[in-house]
Amino acid sequence: MPFARISELPNHVGQSVTVRGWVTHLRSSGKIAFIVMRDGTGVLQSVLVKSQVTPETWERFGTLTQEACIAVTGEVKVDARQPGGHELGLTELTVIGASPLDYPIQPKEHGVDYLLDNRHFWLRSPRQVAIARVRNEIEQAIHDFFYGRGFLRVDTPILTAAIGERSGLFSTEYFEEGNAYLAQTGQLYGEAAAAAFGKIYTFGPTFRAEKSKTRRHLTEFWMIEPEVAFNDSDDNMQLQEDMLLFIVTRVLERCRAELKELERDVTKLEGVKGPFPRIDYTDAVEILKKKGSAVQWGDDLGAEDEALLVEGHATPVFIKNYPKEAKAFYMKENPADPRTVLCDDCLAPEGYGEIIGGSQREDDLDKILHRLREEKLPEPAYDWYLALRKYGTFPHAGFGLGLERTVAWICGTPHIRECIAFPRMMHRLKP
Ligand code: 4AD
Ligand code: MG
C-alpha cells in the first residue's frame, strides 16, 4: 500500500493509501468511530464502521489515546466538510507508538512557562506548526532573494576572537589562544568576504549574553547579514526594502493557511508597499518629544520610542543617521553631520520594533582606528579587520536582519520565543 502524506491526498482520491501520524481527537458512537490525526502537513479524519472492519481493528481503536503514533489505511474520499477536503474510509489500523494518558499537553489552558518547559511537545500544536512553516518560508525567500541577485552565501565562524557589537559576550576557553567568543555578528567577516566576492550574505546563529527579559530578546538568534561592495547607505536601505517586500509577498503567496491558523490580519501585510519612509534621527527625536517621550538627542531609541515612531505607518520605517555614541564603532561618519553616522534601523509596523540594523562602514583607516580606541576595544584582535582599510579600501554597506523578530512581525506573534524551535533565553537552556 503506498504511503502518503496528508497534503498529498488530493492526488490519491479513490485509491487506498496508508497515512502515518499522531492522534489528535477520537470520537465514537458505538457503531461508527472517528480518528483525527496530524502528520505535520495537515489533519485527516478517518472513519471506521464497526460492521466493516475486523473485530481486532475495532478493539485497537478502543486502545488509542491522544498523541499515539498510528498508521491508517483506507480509501481517500473527497469531503468538503473536512479541514483538508478529504476523509479516509479506514480498513486497517496499526499502532506504531502508544502514548500513555498523561501526555503533558492537554486541551486546556497551560501557562507559557509550562509550555516552554514542554517545548519538545508544544512544537506539535497547530499554532506552533504554522509559525515554523512561516519561518521556513521566510528563510527560503531570503535565500531565493539573494541568490536571484547574484549574492554569494558565506558561512562565517561562530567561535571568534573579536567582538562585533556592544552587547554581552559568551566566552569559552580556547586552547592556548585565550578566550574565544561566540559570534554576536558575522559582519566583520562579511566585510572581508565582500572584497573577495562583491556581494555576499551570511545566514547563521548569533549570540548575545543579554540580561534582558523582553519579548524581543533571545540569547541565541539567527541573523541574515548581507554586505555589498560599493553600496552606500541609501543603496543599503533600498536593499532592505526590496528584501522585506520580497519576503512579505512570498509569505502572502504561499502561507495563507498558516496565517489563517495564526489569525493574522493579512490586510496589514497586504498593505506593506514601498517606498518605506526614511526619517532622520534628529527629526525622529523631535517627533518623539512632541509625542511626550523623554528621549534626548544622543540617546539610542528604546522599544517605546520605536512604537511611537511607526504609529500611523502601514509599512516599515527607516530611522537613519543616529549619533555616533549610540552606535557601533564600524559605522561611517556622516560627512554632512560628523556627530552622526550613516546608518539605519528598520522598524517593523504594528509596534514590532527594530528588525534590521544596517550601516555604511567606515572605510577610512584613521577614522576607524580612532573609533576603536574611543570604544576601548582590543586592537590586536582587530588587526586583520583594520587591514581591510589599508589594502584596497572600498565603500561598502550592509545590514543584519533578525530572523525571529521578522517571523514575529509576519506571524503577528507578540513574543519572539515562539518564533524559534528551541528558544534560548536568560533563564532557559532546556529543552
Ligand atoms: O542591530 P544589530 O545589533 O546589528 C548587528 O549585529 C550588525 N552587525 C548587523 C550588520 O550591520 N551586519 O542586530 C541586527 C538585528 C536587530 O535589528 C534585531 O532584529 C536582531 O538582529 N537582534 C536580536 N534578535 C533577537 N534577540 C536579540 N538579543 C537580538 N539582538 C539583535
Ligand atoms: Mg541594532
Short mmCIF file of C-alpha atoms and ligand atoms in Angstrom, two decimals:
data_model
loop_
_atom_site.label_atom_id
_atom_site.label_comp_id
_atom_site.label_asym_id
_atom_site.label_seq_id
_atom_site.Cartn_x
_atom_site.Cartn_y
_atom_site.Cartn_z
CA MET A 1 0.00 0.00 0.00
CA PRO A 2 1.54 3.37 -0.93
CA PHE A 3 2.33 5.76 1.90
CA ALA A 4 1.00 9.29 1.52
CA ARG A 5 1.38 12.48 3.49
CA ILE A 6 -1.87 14.26 4.25
CA SER A 7 -1.04 17.16 1.93
CA GLU A 8 -0.67 14.66 -0.95
CA LEU A 9 -4.15 13.13 -0.56
CA PRO A 10 -5.69 15.17 -3.43
CA ASN A 11 -3.54 13.01 -5.75
CA HIS A 12 -4.96 9.77 -4.29
CA VAL A 13 -8.74 10.21 -4.41
CA GLY A 14 -10.43 6.85 -4.92
CA GLN A 15 -7.22 4.94 -4.07
CA SER A 16 -6.32 3.09 -0.90
CA VAL A 17 -3.29 4.60 0.88
CA THR A 18 -1.56 4.44 4.24
CA VAL A 19 -1.07 7.61 6.26
CA ARG A 20 1.17 7.81 9.34
CA GLY A 21 0.91 10.39 12.08
CA TRP A 22 -0.26 11.25 15.59
CA VAL A 23 -3.76 11.11 17.06
CA THR A 24 -5.32 14.46 17.97
CA HIS A 25 -9.01 13.62 18.54
CA LEU A 26 -11.08 10.47 18.99
CA ARG A 27 -14.84 10.04 18.92
CA SER A 28 -17.14 7.01 18.80
CA SER A 29 -20.88 6.36 18.77
CA GLY A 30 -20.52 2.63 19.38
CA LYS A 31 -21.11 1.69 15.75
CA ILE A 32 -19.05 4.29 13.96
CA ALA A 33 -15.83 5.93 15.13
CA PHE A 34 -13.62 8.82 14.04
CA ILE A 35 -9.87 9.34 14.37
CA VAL A 36 -8.43 12.75 13.67
CA MET A 37 -4.67 12.72 13.17
CA ARG A 38 -1.89 15.04 12.19
CA ASP A 39 1.30 14.37 10.23
CA GLY A 40 2.88 17.82 10.01
CA THR A 41 1.40 18.55 6.59
CA GLY A 42 -2.25 18.67 7.62
CA VAL A 43 -5.05 16.97 9.55
CA LEU A 44 -7.04 13.97 8.43
CA GLN A 45 -10.21 12.35 9.70
CA SER A 46 -10.58 8.61 9.29
CA VAL A 47 -13.94 6.86 9.67
CA LEU A 48 -14.31 3.31 11.00
CA VAL A 49 -17.60 1.50 10.64
CA LYS A 50 -17.76 -1.36 13.18
CA SER A 51 -19.61 -3.68 10.78
CA GLN A 52 -16.98 -3.12 8.06
CA VAL A 53 -13.69 -3.64 9.95
CA THR A 54 -12.31 -6.70 11.72
CA PRO A 55 -13.12 -7.08 15.45
CA GLU A 56 -9.36 -6.68 16.14
CA THR A 57 -9.28 -3.34 14.34
CA TRP A 58 -12.35 -2.11 16.22
CA GLU A 59 -10.76 -3.20 19.51
CA ARG A 60 -7.49 -1.49 18.60
CA PHE A 61 -9.39 1.74 18.07
CA GLY A 62 -10.53 1.43 21.70
CA THR A 63 -6.89 1.49 22.88
CA LEU A 64 -6.00 4.73 21.09
CA THR A 65 -5.09 7.85 23.06
CA GLN A 66 -4.15 11.41 22.22
CA GLU A 67 -0.67 11.56 20.57
CA ALA A 68 -0.41 7.83 19.90
CA CYS A 69 1.56 7.35 16.68
CA ILE A 70 -0.50 5.34 14.20
CA ALA A 71 -0.80 4.21 10.60
CA VAL A 72 -4.22 4.17 8.96
CA THR A 73 -5.05 2.53 5.67
CA GLY A 74 -8.14 3.08 3.58
CA GLU A 75 -9.74 4.75 0.61
CA VAL A 76 -9.36 8.50 0.14
CA LYS A 77 -12.71 10.25 -0.37
CA VAL A 78 -13.48 13.83 -1.15
CA ASP A 79 -15.37 15.51 1.70
CA ALA A 80 -15.62 19.25 1.52
CA ARG A 81 -16.61 19.50 5.20
CA GLN A 82 -13.21 18.17 6.35
CA PRO A 83 -10.30 20.56 7.02
CA GLY A 84 -8.14 19.24 4.18
CA GLY A 85 -11.18 18.45 1.97
CA HIS A 86 -10.68 14.67 2.32
CA GLU A 87 -11.65 11.76 4.54
CA LEU A 88 -10.29 8.23 4.83
CA GLY A 89 -12.56 5.18 4.92
CA LEU A 90 -10.46 3.12 7.33
CA THR A 91 -9.84 -0.56 6.69
CA GLU A 92 -6.63 -1.12 8.68
CA LEU A 93 -5.21 0.48 11.81
CA THR A 94 -1.71 -0.03 13.23
CA VAL A 95 -0.33 1.41 16.43
CA ILE A 96 3.29 2.43 15.81
CA GLY A 97 3.89 4.02 19.21
CA ALA A 98 1.40 4.09 22.07
CA SER A 99 1.07 7.20 24.24
CA PRO A 100 0.03 6.98 27.91
CA LEU A 101 -2.91 9.09 29.05
CA ASP A 102 -0.71 11.56 30.93
CA TYR A 103 0.57 13.33 27.78
CA PRO A 104 1.90 16.62 29.20
CA ILE A 105 -0.13 18.93 26.95
CA GLN A 106 -3.87 18.61 27.40
CA PRO A 107 -6.67 20.54 25.70
CA LYS A 108 -6.81 23.18 28.42
CA GLU A 109 -5.09 26.47 29.23
CA HIS A 110 -1.41 25.92 30.19
CA GLY A 111 0.81 28.80 31.28
CA VAL A 112 3.57 29.82 28.87
CA ASP A 113 6.36 28.72 31.25
CA TYR A 114 4.86 25.26 31.40
CA LEU A 115 4.57 25.19 27.62
CA LEU A 116 8.20 26.26 27.26
CA ASP A 117 9.28 23.51 29.68
CA ASN A 118 7.43 21.16 27.34
CA ARG A 119 8.60 22.82 24.15
CA HIS A 120 9.50 19.41 22.70
CA PHE A 121 5.78 18.60 22.72
CA TRP A 122 4.40 22.14 22.34
CA LEU A 123 6.01 22.18 18.88
CA ARG A 124 3.31 19.75 17.74
CA SER A 125 0.42 22.19 18.27
CA PRO A 126 -1.23 23.68 15.16
CA ARG A 127 -0.18 27.21 16.06
CA GLN A 128 3.46 26.24 16.55
CA VAL A 129 3.49 24.23 13.33
CA ALA A 130 2.10 27.27 11.49
CA ILE A 131 4.79 29.58 12.90
CA ALA A 132 7.52 27.08 11.97
CA ARG A 133 6.18 26.86 8.42
CA VAL A 134 6.13 30.63 8.03
CA ARG A 135 9.69 30.78 9.38
CA ASN A 136 10.76 28.15 6.88
CA GLU A 137 9.14 30.08 4.03
CA ILE A 138 10.85 33.29 5.14
CA GLU A 139 14.23 31.51 5.24
CA GLN A 140 13.69 30.13 1.75
CA ALA A 141 12.51 33.53 0.47
CA ILE A 142 15.71 35.13 1.80
CA HIS A 143 17.90 32.55 0.05
CA ASP A 144 15.92 32.95 -3.17
CA PHE A 145 16.10 36.75 -2.98
CA PHE A 146 19.87 36.87 -2.59
CA TYR A 147 20.57 34.01 -4.99
CA GLY A 148 18.43 35.75 -7.61
CA ARG A 149 20.53 38.89 -7.20
CA GLY A 150 23.88 37.18 -7.58
CA PHE A 151 24.92 37.23 -3.91
CA LEU A 152 27.31 34.60 -2.61
CA ARG A 153 26.42 32.98 0.71
CA VAL A 154 29.35 32.92 3.09
CA ASP A 155 29.33 30.92 6.32
CA THR A 156 31.24 32.84 8.98
CA PRO A 157 32.74 31.43 12.19
CA ILE A 158 30.83 31.11 15.44
CA LEU A 159 34.00 30.95 17.56
CA THR A 160 35.71 34.32 17.23
CA ALA A 161 38.44 36.42 18.79
CA ALA A 162 36.97 39.84 18.01
CA ILE A 163 33.86 41.50 19.38
CA GLY A 164 31.31 42.80 16.88
CA GLU A 165 28.62 44.54 18.89
CA ARG A 166 28.35 46.19 22.26
CA SER A 167 26.00 43.70 23.89
CA GLY A 168 27.12 40.91 26.24
CA LEU A 169 29.53 38.16 25.23
CA PHE A 170 29.58 34.46 25.82
CA SER A 171 33.14 33.33 26.17
CA THR A 172 34.82 29.99 26.40
CA GLU A 173 38.41 28.83 26.79
CA TYR A 174 40.15 28.22 23.51
CA PHE A 175 43.26 26.05 23.92
CA GLU A 176 46.41 28.21 24.16
CA GLU A 177 44.73 31.17 22.44
CA GLY A 178 42.93 32.57 25.46
CA ASN A 179 39.23 33.35 25.25
CA ALA A 180 37.02 32.68 22.27
CA TYR A 181 33.72 34.49 22.00
CA LEU A 182 30.53 33.18 20.45
CA ALA A 183 29.86 35.41 17.46
CA GLN A 184 27.49 38.33 18.06
CA THR A 185 27.56 39.01 14.33
CA GLY A 186 29.16 37.68 11.16
CA GLN A 187 29.59 41.18 9.80
CA LEU A 188 33.32 41.71 10.23
CA TYR A 189 33.98 38.53 8.26
CA GLY A 190 31.27 39.55 5.80
CA GLU A 191 33.18 42.76 5.08
CA ALA A 192 36.34 40.81 4.26
CA ALA A 193 34.32 38.49 2.03
CA ALA A 194 32.68 41.44 0.22
CA ALA A 195 36.12 42.48 -1.02
CA ALA A 196 36.66 38.97 -2.34
CA PHE A 197 33.24 38.28 -3.87
CA GLY A 198 31.49 41.66 -4.22
CA LYS A 199 28.06 40.83 -2.81
CA ILE A 200 27.68 38.33 0.00
CA TYR A 201 25.30 37.36 2.75
CA THR A 202 25.64 35.31 5.90
CA PHE A 203 22.85 33.26 7.45
CA GLY A 204 23.58 31.83 10.84
CA PRO A 205 23.15 31.78 14.58
CA THR A 206 24.43 34.70 16.62
CA PHE A 207 24.80 35.00 20.38
CA ARG A 208 24.30 37.80 22.87
CA ALA A 209 24.66 37.39 26.62
CA GLU A 210 21.90 39.90 27.17
CA LYS A 211 20.35 40.01 30.57
CA SER A 212 17.19 41.43 29.07
CA LYS A 213 13.95 39.62 29.62
CA THR A 214 11.91 41.30 26.93
CA ARG A 215 9.56 39.95 24.31
CA ARG A 216 12.16 40.60 21.61
CA HIS A 217 15.44 39.34 23.03
CA LEU A 218 16.91 35.88 22.78
CA THR A 219 20.45 34.92 23.77
CA GLU A 220 20.74 32.89 20.57
CA PHE A 221 19.05 34.15 17.43
CA TRP A 222 19.52 33.84 13.69
CA MET A 223 20.73 36.74 11.65
CA ILE A 224 21.00 37.37 7.92
CA GLU A 225 23.80 39.80 7.10
CA PRO A 226 24.38 40.96 3.53
CA GLU A 227 27.46 43.04 2.77
CA VAL A 228 27.84 44.82 -0.56
CA ALA A 229 30.93 46.42 -2.07
CA PHE A 230 30.27 49.93 -3.45
CA ASN A 231 26.84 50.32 -1.83
CA ASP A 232 26.26 53.50 0.14
CA SER A 233 23.77 53.97 2.94
CA ASP A 234 20.90 54.81 0.55
CA ASP A 235 21.56 51.70 -1.56
CA ASN A 236 21.65 49.77 1.68
CA MET A 237 18.17 50.92 2.71
CA GLN A 238 16.85 50.16 -0.78
CA LEU A 239 18.18 46.61 -0.50
CA GLN A 240 16.48 46.20 2.90
CA GLU A 241 13.21 47.45 1.47
CA ASP A 242 13.39 45.17 -1.58
CA MET A 243 14.18 42.17 0.60
CA LEU A 244 11.34 42.84 3.05
CA LEU A 245 8.83 43.34 0.22
CA PHE A 246 10.04 40.07 -1.34
CA ILE A 247 9.55 38.24 1.97
CA VAL A 248 6.07 39.65 2.62
CA THR A 249 4.91 38.90 -0.94
CA ARG A 250 6.22 35.34 -0.71
CA VAL A 251 4.52 34.62 2.61
CA LEU A 252 1.22 36.05 1.34
CA GLU A 253 1.53 33.84 -1.75
CA ARG A 254 2.44 30.60 -0.02
CA CYS A 255 1.36 30.70 3.64
CA ARG A 256 -2.33 31.66 3.57
CA ALA A 257 -3.38 28.58 5.56
CA GLU A 258 -0.73 29.24 8.22
CA LEU A 259 -1.66 32.91 8.54
CA LYS A 260 -5.29 31.85 8.97
CA GLU A 261 -4.32 29.37 11.70
CA LEU A 262 -2.46 32.24 13.40
CA GLU A 263 -5.49 34.53 13.00
CA ARG A 264 -3.16 37.05 11.42
CA ASP A 265 -4.86 40.15 9.98
CA VAL A 266 -3.49 39.71 6.45
CA THR A 267 -4.76 43.11 5.32
CA LYS A 268 -1.93 44.53 7.46
CA LEU A 269 0.64 42.55 5.45
CA GLU A 270 -1.08 43.30 2.15
CA GLY A 271 -0.75 47.00 2.99
CA VAL A 272 3.06 46.79 3.10
CA LYS A 273 4.22 48.61 -0.03
CA GLY A 274 7.29 50.66 -0.94
CA PRO A 275 8.73 53.18 -0.59
CA PHE A 276 9.29 52.97 3.17
CA PRO A 277 9.69 56.37 4.88
CA ARG A 278 13.29 57.35 5.74
CA ILE A 279 13.28 59.61 8.77
CA ASP A 280 16.41 61.32 10.03
CA TYR A 281 17.25 60.51 13.66
CA THR A 282 17.28 64.21 14.52
CA ASP A 283 13.75 64.61 13.12
CA ALA A 284 12.67 61.44 14.89
CA VAL A 285 13.74 62.93 18.23
CA GLU A 286 11.57 66.00 17.54
CA ILE A 287 8.60 63.77 16.62
CA LEU A 288 9.12 61.78 19.82
CA LYS A 289 9.33 64.86 22.03
CA LYS A 290 6.03 66.11 20.58
CA LYS A 291 4.53 62.73 21.47
CA GLY A 292 5.68 63.10 25.07
CA SER A 293 8.82 60.93 25.04
CA ALA A 294 11.69 61.83 27.40
CA VAL A 295 14.27 60.98 24.72
CA GLN A 296 17.24 63.35 24.34
CA TRP A 297 19.39 63.85 21.24
CA GLY A 298 22.24 61.35 21.62
CA ASP A 299 20.20 58.53 23.13
CA ASP A 300 19.60 55.28 21.31
CA LEU A 301 15.88 54.72 20.80
CA GLY A 302 14.08 52.28 23.08
CA ALA A 303 11.17 49.97 22.33
CA GLU A 304 8.56 52.54 23.37
CA ASP A 305 10.09 55.24 21.18
CA GLU A 306 10.16 52.82 18.25
CA ALA A 307 6.48 52.04 18.72
CA LEU A 308 5.66 55.78 18.74
CA LEU A 309 7.61 56.34 15.52
CA VAL A 310 5.72 53.75 13.47
CA GLU A 311 2.30 54.96 14.64
CA GLY A 312 0.19 55.75 11.60
CA HIS A 313 2.56 53.95 9.19
CA ALA A 314 1.36 50.84 7.35
CA THR A 315 4.90 49.97 6.23
CA PRO A 316 8.25 49.56 7.95
CA VAL A 317 10.00 52.83 8.73
CA PHE A 318 13.73 53.62 8.48
CA ILE A 319 15.30 55.83 11.13
CA LYS A 320 18.66 56.92 9.79
CA ASN A 321 21.86 58.65 10.81
CA TYR A 322 22.00 58.13 14.56
CA PRO A 323 24.52 59.88 16.81
CA LYS A 324 27.94 58.21 16.86
CA GLU A 325 27.81 57.45 20.57
CA ALA A 326 24.60 55.46 20.18
CA LYS A 327 26.06 53.08 17.60
CA ALA A 328 28.89 50.62 16.92
CA PHE A 329 32.46 51.70 16.09
CA TYR A 330 32.44 50.46 12.49
CA MET A 331 29.76 52.83 11.14
CA LYS A 332 30.86 55.51 8.69
CA GLU A 333 30.96 59.10 9.82
CA ASN A 334 28.28 61.21 8.12
CA PRO A 335 30.11 63.88 6.09
CA ALA A 336 27.06 66.17 6.28
CA ASP A 337 26.98 66.00 10.10
CA PRO A 338 30.05 64.35 11.68
CA ARG A 339 28.24 63.99 15.01
CA THR A 340 26.27 61.24 13.29
CA VAL A 341 26.92 58.05 11.32
CA LEU A 342 25.49 56.73 8.03
CA CYS A 343 23.26 54.03 9.44
CA ASP A 344 19.66 52.94 9.71
CA ASP A 345 17.38 50.94 11.93
CA CYS A 346 14.39 49.46 10.17
CA LEU A 347 11.33 49.43 12.42
CA ALA A 348 8.52 47.00 11.64
CA PRO A 349 4.96 48.33 11.64
CA GLU A 350 2.35 47.49 14.30
CA GLY A 351 4.86 48.16 17.08
CA TYR A 352 7.15 45.16 16.44
CA GLY A 353 10.19 47.44 16.67
CA GLU A 354 13.67 47.15 15.15
CA ILE A 355 14.04 44.16 12.85
CA ILE A 356 17.13 45.39 10.96
CA GLY A 357 20.23 47.35 11.89
CA GLY A 358 22.38 48.49 9.00
CA SER A 359 25.07 50.95 8.02
CA GLN A 360 27.65 52.09 5.55
CA ARG A 361 31.00 51.04 7.01
CA GLU A 362 33.85 53.34 7.94
CA ASP A 363 36.39 52.81 5.16
CA ASP A 364 38.96 55.35 6.40
CA LEU A 365 41.71 53.65 8.41
CA ASP A 366 42.48 56.60 10.68
CA LYS A 367 38.84 57.25 11.49
CA ILE A 368 38.03 53.66 12.33
CA LEU A 369 41.18 53.34 14.46
CA HIS A 370 40.12 56.43 16.35
CA ARG A 371 36.64 54.97 17.00
CA LEU A 372 38.07 51.62 18.03
CA ARG A 373 40.26 53.36 20.63
CA GLU A 374 37.35 55.50 21.84
CA GLU A 375 35.37 52.33 22.44
CA LYS A 376 38.43 50.80 24.23
CA LEU A 377 38.29 47.69 22.07
CA PRO A 378 41.40 45.43 21.98
CA GLU A 379 43.25 46.49 18.84
CA PRO A 380 45.24 43.28 18.25
CA ALA A 381 42.04 41.28 17.88
CA TYR A 382 41.03 43.57 15.02
CA ASP A 383 44.33 43.77 13.12
CA TRP A 384 43.01 41.78 10.15
CA TYR A 385 39.79 43.81 10.06
CA LEU A 386 41.68 47.10 10.12
CA ALA A 387 43.99 45.87 7.35
CA LEU A 388 40.96 45.75 5.04
CA ARG A 389 41.16 49.56 5.19
CA LYS A 390 44.84 49.52 4.28
CA TYR A 391 44.87 47.28 1.22
CA GLY A 392 42.30 48.46 -1.31
CA THR A 393 39.78 50.07 1.00
CA PHE A 394 36.35 50.41 -0.60
CA PRO A 395 32.99 51.95 0.18
CA HIS A 396 30.62 49.25 1.38
CA ALA A 397 27.45 48.79 3.36
CA GLY A 398 25.42 46.01 4.88
CA PHE A 399 22.83 45.14 7.45
CA GLY A 400 21.60 42.47 9.82
CA LEU A 401 18.04 41.16 9.75
CA GLY A 402 16.91 39.43 12.94
CA LEU A 403 15.07 36.33 11.76
CA GLU A 404 12.92 35.71 14.85
CA ARG A 405 11.82 39.33 15.07
CA THR A 406 10.84 39.22 11.41
CA VAL A 407 8.91 35.98 11.93
CA ALA A 408 7.16 37.54 14.95
CA TRP A 409 6.05 40.54 12.90
CA ILE A 410 4.86 38.50 9.91
CA CYS A 411 3.03 35.98 12.13
CA GLY A 412 1.66 38.67 14.45
CA THR A 413 3.21 36.88 17.44
CA PRO A 414 3.85 39.24 20.36
CA HIS A 415 6.83 37.32 21.79
CA ILE A 416 9.75 36.02 19.73
CA ARG A 417 10.21 32.94 21.94
CA GLU A 418 7.61 31.15 19.80
CA CYS A 419 9.47 32.01 16.59
CA ILE A 420 12.36 29.56 17.02
CA ALA A 421 12.03 25.85 17.67
CA PHE A 422 14.03 25.79 20.91
CA PRO A 423 14.43 29.32 22.29
CA ARG A 424 17.47 30.25 24.36
CA MET A 425 16.78 32.92 26.93
CA MET A 426 18.43 34.12 30.11
CA HIS A 427 16.65 31.53 32.26
CA ARG A 428 16.13 28.85 29.65
CA LEU A 429 18.66 26.34 28.36
CA LYS A 430 16.35 23.29 28.33
CA PRO A 431 14.87 21.55 26.38
O1 4AD B 1 21.40 45.92 15.32
P1 4AD B 1 22.29 44.72 15.49
O2 4AD B 1 22.97 44.55 16.78
O3 4AD B 1 23.30 44.80 14.28
C1 4AD B 1 24.35 43.97 14.04
O4 4AD B 1 24.58 42.95 14.62
C2 4AD B 1 25.12 44.34 12.81
N1 4AD B 1 26.43 43.66 12.89
C3 4AD B 1 24.36 43.98 11.59
C4 4AD B 1 25.07 44.35 10.32
O5 4AD B 1 25.15 45.51 10.01
N2 4AD B 1 25.61 43.39 9.61
O6 4AD B 1 21.45 43.41 15.21
C5 4AD B 1 20.77 43.25 13.99
C6 4AD B 1 19.39 42.67 14.21
C7 4AD B 1 18.47 43.56 15.03
O7 4AD B 1 17.85 44.54 14.25
C8 4AD B 1 17.47 42.54 15.55
O8 4AD B 1 16.50 42.26 14.57
C9 4AD B 1 18.32 41.32 15.75
O9 4AD B 1 19.47 41.47 14.95
N3 4AD B 1 18.73 41.16 17.15
C10 4AD B 1 18.15 40.29 18.00
N4 4AD B 1 17.16 39.41 17.85
C11 4AD B 1 16.83 38.64 18.91
N5 4AD B 1 17.44 38.72 20.12
C12 4AD B 1 18.44 39.59 20.32
N6 4AD B 1 19.06 39.63 21.50
C13 4AD B 1 18.85 40.43 19.24
N7 4AD B 1 19.80 41.38 19.08
C14 4AD B 1 19.70 41.81 17.82
MG MG B 2 20.50 47.42 16.38
#
